[in-house]
CSV table of C-alpha atoms and ligand atoms in Angstrom, one decimal:
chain,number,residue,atom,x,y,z
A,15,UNK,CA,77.3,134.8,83.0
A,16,UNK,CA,77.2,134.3,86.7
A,17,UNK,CA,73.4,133.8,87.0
A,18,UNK,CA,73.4,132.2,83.9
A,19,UNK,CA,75.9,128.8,85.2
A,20,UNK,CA,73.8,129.5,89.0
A,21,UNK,CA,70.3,128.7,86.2
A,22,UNK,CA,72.2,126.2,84.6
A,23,UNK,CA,73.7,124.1,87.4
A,24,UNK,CA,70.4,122.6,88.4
A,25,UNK,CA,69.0,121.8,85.3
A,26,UNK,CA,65.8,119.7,84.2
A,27,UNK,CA,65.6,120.1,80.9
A,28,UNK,CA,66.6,116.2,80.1
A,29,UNK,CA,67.1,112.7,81.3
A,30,UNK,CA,70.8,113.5,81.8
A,31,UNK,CA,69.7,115.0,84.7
A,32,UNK,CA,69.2,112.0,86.6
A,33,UNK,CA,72.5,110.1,85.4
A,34,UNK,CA,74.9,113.2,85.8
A,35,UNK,CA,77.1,114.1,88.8
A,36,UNK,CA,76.5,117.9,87.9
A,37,UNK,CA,76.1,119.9,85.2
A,38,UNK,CA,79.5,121.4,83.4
A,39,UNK,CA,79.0,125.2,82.7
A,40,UNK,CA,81.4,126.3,80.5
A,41,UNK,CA,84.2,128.9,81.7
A,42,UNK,CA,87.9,130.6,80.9
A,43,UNK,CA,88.3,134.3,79.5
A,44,UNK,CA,84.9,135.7,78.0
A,45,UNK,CA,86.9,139.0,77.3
A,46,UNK,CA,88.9,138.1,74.5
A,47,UNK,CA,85.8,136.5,72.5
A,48,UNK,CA,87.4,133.0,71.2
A,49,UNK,CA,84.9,130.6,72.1
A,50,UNK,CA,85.9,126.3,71.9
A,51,UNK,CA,82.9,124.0,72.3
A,52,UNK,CA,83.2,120.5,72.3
A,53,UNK,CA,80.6,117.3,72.8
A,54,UNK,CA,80.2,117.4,76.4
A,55,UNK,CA,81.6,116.0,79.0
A,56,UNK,CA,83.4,112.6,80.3
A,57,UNK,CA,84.1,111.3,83.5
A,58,UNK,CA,86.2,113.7,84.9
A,59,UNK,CA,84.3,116.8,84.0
A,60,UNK,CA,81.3,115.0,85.5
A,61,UNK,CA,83.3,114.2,88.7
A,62,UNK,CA,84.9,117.9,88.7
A,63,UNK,CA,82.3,119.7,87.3
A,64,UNK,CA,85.0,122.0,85.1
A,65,UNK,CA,84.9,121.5,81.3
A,66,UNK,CA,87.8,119.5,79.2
A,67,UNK,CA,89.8,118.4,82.8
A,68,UNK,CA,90.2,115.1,81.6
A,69,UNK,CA,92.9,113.4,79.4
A,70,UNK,CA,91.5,115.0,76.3
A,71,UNK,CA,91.5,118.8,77.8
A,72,UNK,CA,95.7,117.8,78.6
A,73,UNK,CA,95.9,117.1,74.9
A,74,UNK,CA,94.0,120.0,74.3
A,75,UNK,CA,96.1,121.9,76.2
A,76,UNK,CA,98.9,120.7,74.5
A,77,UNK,CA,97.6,121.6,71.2
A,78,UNK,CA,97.0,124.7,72.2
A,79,UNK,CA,100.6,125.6,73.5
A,80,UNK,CA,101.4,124.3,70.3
A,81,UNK,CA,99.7,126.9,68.4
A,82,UNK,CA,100.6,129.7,70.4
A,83,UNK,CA,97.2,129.8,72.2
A,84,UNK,CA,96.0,129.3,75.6
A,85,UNK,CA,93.2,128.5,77.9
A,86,UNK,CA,93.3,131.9,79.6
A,87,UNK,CA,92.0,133.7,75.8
A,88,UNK,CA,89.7,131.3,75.3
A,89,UNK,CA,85.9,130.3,76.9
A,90,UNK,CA,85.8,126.8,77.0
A,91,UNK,CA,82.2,125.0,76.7
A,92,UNK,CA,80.4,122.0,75.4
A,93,UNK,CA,77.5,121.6,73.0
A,94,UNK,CA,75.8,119.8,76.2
A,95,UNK,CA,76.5,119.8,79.6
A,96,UNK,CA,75.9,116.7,81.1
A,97,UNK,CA,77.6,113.9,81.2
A,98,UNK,CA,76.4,111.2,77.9
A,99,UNK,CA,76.5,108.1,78.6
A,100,UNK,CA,76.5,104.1,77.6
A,101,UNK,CA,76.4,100.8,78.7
A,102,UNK,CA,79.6,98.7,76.6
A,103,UNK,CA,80.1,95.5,77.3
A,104,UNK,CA,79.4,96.0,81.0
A,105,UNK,CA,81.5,99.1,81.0
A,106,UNK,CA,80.0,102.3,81.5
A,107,UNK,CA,81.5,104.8,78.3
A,108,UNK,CA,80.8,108.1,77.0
A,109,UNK,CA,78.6,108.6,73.9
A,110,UNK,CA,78.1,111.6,71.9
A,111,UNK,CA,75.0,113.2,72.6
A,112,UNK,CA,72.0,112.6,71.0
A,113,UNK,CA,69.8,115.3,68.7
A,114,UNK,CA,67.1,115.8,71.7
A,115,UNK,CA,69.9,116.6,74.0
A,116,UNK,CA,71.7,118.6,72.3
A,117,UNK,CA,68.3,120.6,71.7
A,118,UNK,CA,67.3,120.8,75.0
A,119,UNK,CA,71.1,122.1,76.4
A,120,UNK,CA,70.9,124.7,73.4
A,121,UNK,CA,69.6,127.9,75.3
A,122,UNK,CA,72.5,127.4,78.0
A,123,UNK,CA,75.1,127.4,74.7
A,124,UNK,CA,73.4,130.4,73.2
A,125,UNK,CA,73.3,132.1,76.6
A,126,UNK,CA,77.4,131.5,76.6
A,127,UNK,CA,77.1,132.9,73.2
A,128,UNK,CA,75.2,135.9,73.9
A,129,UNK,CA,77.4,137.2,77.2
A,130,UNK,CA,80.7,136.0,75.6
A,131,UNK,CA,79.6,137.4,72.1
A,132,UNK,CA,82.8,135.6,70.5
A,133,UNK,CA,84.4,136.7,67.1
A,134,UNK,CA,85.5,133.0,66.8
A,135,UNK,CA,83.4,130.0,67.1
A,136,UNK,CA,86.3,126.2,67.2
A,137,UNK,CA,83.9,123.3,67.3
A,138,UNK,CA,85.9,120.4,68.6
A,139,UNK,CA,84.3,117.3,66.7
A,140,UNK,CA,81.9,116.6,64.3
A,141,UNK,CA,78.8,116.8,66.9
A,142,UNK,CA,79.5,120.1,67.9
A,143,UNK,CA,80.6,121.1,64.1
A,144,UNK,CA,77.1,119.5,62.9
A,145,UNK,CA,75.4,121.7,66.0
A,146,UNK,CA,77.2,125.0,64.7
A,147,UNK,CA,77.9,125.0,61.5
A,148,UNK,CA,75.5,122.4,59.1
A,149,UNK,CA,74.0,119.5,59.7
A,150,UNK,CA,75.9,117.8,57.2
A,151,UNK,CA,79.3,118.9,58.5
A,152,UNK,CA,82.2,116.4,57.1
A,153,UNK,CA,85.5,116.9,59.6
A,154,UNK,CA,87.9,114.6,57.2
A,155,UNK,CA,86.9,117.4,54.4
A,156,UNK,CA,86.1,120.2,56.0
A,157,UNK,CA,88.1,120.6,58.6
A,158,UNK,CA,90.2,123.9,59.3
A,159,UNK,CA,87.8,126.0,57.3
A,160,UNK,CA,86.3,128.8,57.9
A,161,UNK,CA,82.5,129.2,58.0
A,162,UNK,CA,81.0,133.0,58.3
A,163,UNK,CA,78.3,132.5,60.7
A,164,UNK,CA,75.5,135.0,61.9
A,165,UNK,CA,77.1,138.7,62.4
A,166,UNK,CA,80.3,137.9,61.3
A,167,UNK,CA,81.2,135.5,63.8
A,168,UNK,CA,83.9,133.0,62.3
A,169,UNK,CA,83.5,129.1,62.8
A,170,UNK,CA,86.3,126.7,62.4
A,171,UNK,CA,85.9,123.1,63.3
A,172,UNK,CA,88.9,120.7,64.0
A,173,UNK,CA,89.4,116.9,65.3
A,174,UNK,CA,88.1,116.5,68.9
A,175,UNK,CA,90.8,115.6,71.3
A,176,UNK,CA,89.6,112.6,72.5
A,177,UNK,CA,89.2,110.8,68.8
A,178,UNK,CA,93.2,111.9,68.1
A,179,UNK,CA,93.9,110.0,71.9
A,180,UNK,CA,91.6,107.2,70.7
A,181,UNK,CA,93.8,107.1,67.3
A,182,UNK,CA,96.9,107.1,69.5
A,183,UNK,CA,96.6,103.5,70.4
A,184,UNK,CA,95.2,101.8,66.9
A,185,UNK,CA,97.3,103.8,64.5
A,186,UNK,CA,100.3,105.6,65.1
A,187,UNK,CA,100.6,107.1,61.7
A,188,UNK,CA,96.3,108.7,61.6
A,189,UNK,CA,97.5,109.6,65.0
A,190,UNK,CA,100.3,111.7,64.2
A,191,UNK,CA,98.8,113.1,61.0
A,192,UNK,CA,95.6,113.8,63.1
A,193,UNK,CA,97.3,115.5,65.6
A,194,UNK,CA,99.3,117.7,63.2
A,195,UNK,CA,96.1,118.9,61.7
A,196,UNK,CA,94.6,120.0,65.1
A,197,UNK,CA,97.7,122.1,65.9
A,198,UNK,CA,97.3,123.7,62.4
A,199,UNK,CA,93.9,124.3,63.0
A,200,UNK,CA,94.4,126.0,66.1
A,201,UNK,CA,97.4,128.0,64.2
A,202,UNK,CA,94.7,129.4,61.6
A,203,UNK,CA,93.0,130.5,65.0
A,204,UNK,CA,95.5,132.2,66.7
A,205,UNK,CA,96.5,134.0,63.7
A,206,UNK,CA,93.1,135.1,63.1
A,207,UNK,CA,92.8,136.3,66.5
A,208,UNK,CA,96.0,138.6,66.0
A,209,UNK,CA,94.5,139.9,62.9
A,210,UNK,CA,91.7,141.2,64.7
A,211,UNK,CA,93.7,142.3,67.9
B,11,URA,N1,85.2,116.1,75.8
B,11,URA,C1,84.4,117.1,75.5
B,11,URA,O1,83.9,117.2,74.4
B,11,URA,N2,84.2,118.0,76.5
B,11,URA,C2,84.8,118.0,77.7
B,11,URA,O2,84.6,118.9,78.5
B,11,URA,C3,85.6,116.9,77.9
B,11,URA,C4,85.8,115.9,77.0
């Protein structure tokens, strides 16, 4: 994995590379082969360079404690690992990324894939979900399901952090049912982890 993130961290492979700070390798506990992956970065994974850092990782973290799991079983990664960015009405805000990026980061996430070799796959968000699981991937219907991927790996996708935080602020009652259904989520996880301990 080590030379793997050294490869990574000074990568060409698209335009990102000329708008990011530096590239965020994924990283946590390869051992116990539960893998998270999310969109990609924001600001402060950009500025840090460590993945889910931000505001959304604290609710993540949150959620996680919630469900009886924590960063320490889990690698944590994104789907892309550059910063994605947009220009909003003279603000500069984070975008998901598009197809051709997500392409062109793939052999970094398969190379997490192949050292970490995870038994569980969570997708955070539909970008990541549509990445790893279909193409057509619906979260409001599909979330918290299980998917049997390629060797028996197990995919489960849930609501990305950052969309329950966004939902904090326009609507407290989606926020709250949002958020109950990412701790649930993450329960199905941690009791499938147990099963297979
Ligand atoms: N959102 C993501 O999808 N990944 C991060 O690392 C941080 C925020």
């Amino acid at each position: 994995m080590a030379a793997l993130r050294a490869e990574a961290l000074t990568c060409p492979r698209c335009h990102l590379a000329e708008t990011r700070t530096q590239v965020v390798f994924g990283e946590g506990n390869g051992q116990v082969r539960i893998m998270v992956v999310g969109q990609g970065p924001g600001a402060v994974e950009d500025e840090t360079g460590r993945p889910f850092v931000g505001p959304a990782g604290a609710l993540l973290d949150r959620a996680l404690a919630e469900a009886g799991l924590s960063r320490g079983q889990l690698w944590i990664t994104n789907i892309v690992k550059c910063r994605a960015t947009k220009t909003e009405k003279g603000r500069l805000v984070d975008r998901p990324p598009f197809a051709a990026e997500v392409k062109a980061c793939r052999p970094w996430l398969e190379g997490e894939i192949d050292t970490v070799r995870p038994r569980i796959i969570v997708c955070l968000g539909t970008p990541a979900a549509q990445a790893l699981i279909k193409k057509g991937f619906r979260m409001g219907e599909e979330h918290g399901q299980w998917h049997e991927g390629p060797s028996g790996v197990k995919f489960l996708a849930t609501f990305h952090p950052a969309y329950v935080l966004r939902l904090k602020s326009v609507d407290e009652e989606a926020y709250q049912r949002t958020w109950r259904a990412l701790v649930e989520d993450l329960r199905k996880v941690a009791a499938a982890m147990h099963e297979q301990a």
